[in-house]
XYZ file of C-alpha atoms in Angstrom:
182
model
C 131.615 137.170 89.326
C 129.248 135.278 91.468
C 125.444 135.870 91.845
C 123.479 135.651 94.311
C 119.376 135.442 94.730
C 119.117 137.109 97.953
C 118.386 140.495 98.119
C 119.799 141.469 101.494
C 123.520 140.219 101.687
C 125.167 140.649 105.197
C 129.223 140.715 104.687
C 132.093 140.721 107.265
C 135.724 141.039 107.537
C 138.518 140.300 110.406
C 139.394 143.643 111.893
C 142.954 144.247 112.802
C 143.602 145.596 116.620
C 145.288 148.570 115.106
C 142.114 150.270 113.101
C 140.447 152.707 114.298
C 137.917 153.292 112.153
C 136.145 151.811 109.594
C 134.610 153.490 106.325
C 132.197 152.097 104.004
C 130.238 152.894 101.051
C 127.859 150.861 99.133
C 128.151 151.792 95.263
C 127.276 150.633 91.820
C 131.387 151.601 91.274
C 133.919 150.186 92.901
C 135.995 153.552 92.408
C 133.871 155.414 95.242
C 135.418 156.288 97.929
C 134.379 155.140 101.444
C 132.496 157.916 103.247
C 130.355 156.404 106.075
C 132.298 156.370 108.846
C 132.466 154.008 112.083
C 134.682 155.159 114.593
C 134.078 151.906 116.943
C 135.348 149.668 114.241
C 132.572 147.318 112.986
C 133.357 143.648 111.332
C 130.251 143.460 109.420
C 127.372 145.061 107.680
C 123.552 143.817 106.608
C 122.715 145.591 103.431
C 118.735 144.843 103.239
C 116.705 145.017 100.289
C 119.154 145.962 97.292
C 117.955 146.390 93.876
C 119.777 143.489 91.632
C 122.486 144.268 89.606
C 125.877 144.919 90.477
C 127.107 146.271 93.922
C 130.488 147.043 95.427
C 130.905 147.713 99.249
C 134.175 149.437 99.355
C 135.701 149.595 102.403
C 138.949 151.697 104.571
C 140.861 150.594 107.270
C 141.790 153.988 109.656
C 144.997 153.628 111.747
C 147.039 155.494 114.110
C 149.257 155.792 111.005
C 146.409 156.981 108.610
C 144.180 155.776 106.000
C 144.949 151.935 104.133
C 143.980 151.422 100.725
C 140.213 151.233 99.299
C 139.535 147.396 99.207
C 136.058 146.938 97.058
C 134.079 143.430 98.138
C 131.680 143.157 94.339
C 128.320 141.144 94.273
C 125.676 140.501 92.284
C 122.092 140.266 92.535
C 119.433 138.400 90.151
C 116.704 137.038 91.950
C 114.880 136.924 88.277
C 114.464 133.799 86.422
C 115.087 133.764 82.678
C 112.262 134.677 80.411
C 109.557 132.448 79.323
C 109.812 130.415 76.397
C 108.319 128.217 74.105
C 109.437 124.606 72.774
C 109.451 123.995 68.926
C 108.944 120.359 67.872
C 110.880 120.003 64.247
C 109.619 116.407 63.509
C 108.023 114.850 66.445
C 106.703 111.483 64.222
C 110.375 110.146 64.114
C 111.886 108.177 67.498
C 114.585 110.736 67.341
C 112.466 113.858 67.597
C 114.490 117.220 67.205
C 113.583 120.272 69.247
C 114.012 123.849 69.437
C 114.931 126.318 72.581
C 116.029 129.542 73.489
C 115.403 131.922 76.014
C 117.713 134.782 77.906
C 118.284 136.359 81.408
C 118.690 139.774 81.787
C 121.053 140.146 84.085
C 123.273 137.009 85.382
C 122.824 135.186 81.333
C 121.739 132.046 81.181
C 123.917 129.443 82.598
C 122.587 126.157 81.031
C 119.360 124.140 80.301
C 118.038 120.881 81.343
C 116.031 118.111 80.169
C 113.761 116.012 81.293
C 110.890 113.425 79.575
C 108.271 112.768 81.488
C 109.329 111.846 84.991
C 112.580 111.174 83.905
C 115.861 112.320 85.132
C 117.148 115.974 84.398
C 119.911 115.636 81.854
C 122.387 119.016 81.445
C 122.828 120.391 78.257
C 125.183 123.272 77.448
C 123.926 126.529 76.393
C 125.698 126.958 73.466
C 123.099 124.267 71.399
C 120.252 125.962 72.531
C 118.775 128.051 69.272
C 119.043 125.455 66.903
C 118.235 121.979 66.902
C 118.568 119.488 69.520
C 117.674 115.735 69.257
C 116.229 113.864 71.852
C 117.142 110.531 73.478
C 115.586 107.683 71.125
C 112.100 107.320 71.833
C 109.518 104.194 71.667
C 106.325 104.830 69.762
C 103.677 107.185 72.280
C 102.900 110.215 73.877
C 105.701 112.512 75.808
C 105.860 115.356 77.502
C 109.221 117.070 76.990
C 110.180 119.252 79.489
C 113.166 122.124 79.179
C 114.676 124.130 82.480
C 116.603 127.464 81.479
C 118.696 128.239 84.448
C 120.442 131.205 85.122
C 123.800 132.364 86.651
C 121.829 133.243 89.665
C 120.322 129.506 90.206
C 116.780 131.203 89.317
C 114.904 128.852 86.680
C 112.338 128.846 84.208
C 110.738 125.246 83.050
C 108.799 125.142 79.805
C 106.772 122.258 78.162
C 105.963 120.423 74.904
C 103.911 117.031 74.346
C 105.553 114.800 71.437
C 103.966 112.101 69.711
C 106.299 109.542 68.548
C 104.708 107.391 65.944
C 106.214 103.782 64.422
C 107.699 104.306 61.602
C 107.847 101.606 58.633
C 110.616 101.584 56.379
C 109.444 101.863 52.566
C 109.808 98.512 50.804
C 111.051 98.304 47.284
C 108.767 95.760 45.443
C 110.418 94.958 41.629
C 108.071 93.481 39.340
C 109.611 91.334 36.876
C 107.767 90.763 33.385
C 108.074 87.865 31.388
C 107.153 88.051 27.643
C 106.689 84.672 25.798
């Protein structure tokens, strides 16, 4: 259930000094049944320029004894990144500002997200807290810009933006007034 970004994949196999003859088919199922055939066995194949998705190349082994089973080699495509997204700020005054994020991926899902603030390090964060509300690192008083990566099962990325202002915030002072009547 791996994916890949490339487009053209080139796969090979050990053949045994018994076949004969290879068949192959390249398929969206891996039910099809191997119809191209190479009768000077060949140990691998370049499939260029494949639409993404799913792909099986199923493959036969011929011998002097007569066909071997269908074996069916499945890979994935999604050179795509995820789809663009914005950043919510839910109270950005605070010095732990919350934020908002989601995005999706067609085809491979989204795999995680990262974090960064300013040139800070990337920080993982799982994909299930994405959608609701995720607090940041505590922040000093100033300007940020927040940065969040939505990465896909492929590896392909999408990086999105938000500028925070984190302001000093003074805790409310209970004054009690005391009256004296003489």
């Amino acid at each position: 259930n791996i994916w890949f970004l490339a487009k053209s994949v080139v796969m090979n196999w050990i053949v045994p000094d018994v076949v004969k003859e290879v068949r192959l088919a390249l398929s969206r199922q891996a039910t099809e049944l191997p119809h191209v055939r190479y009768f000077t066995p060949i140990s691998e194949k370049t499939l260029p320029d494949l639409e993404e998705g799913v792909w099986y190349l199923n493959a036969q082994f011929v011998t002097a004894e007569g066909l071997g089973p269908v074996v069916s080699f499945k890979f994935q495509i999604d050179t795509k990144a995820p789809l663009n997204f914005n950043i919510i700020s839910t109270d950005d005054k605070t010095v732990k500002p919350k934020i908002i994020f989601l995005t999706t991926d067609e085809l491979s899902g989204i795999d995680h997200y990262e974090l960064r603030v300013e040139d800070g390090d990337w920080i993982n964060i799982d994909k299930s807290l994405a959608g609701q509300q995720y607090q940041l690192p505590t922040l000093k008083p100033g300007d940020y810009k927040v940065f969040i990566k939505a990465v896909d099962g492929a590896g392909n990325s999408t990086v999105s933006s938000t500028d925070i202002t984190v302001i000093e915030t003074i805790n409310p002072v209970l004054l009690k007034f005391v009256m004296i009547i003489s």
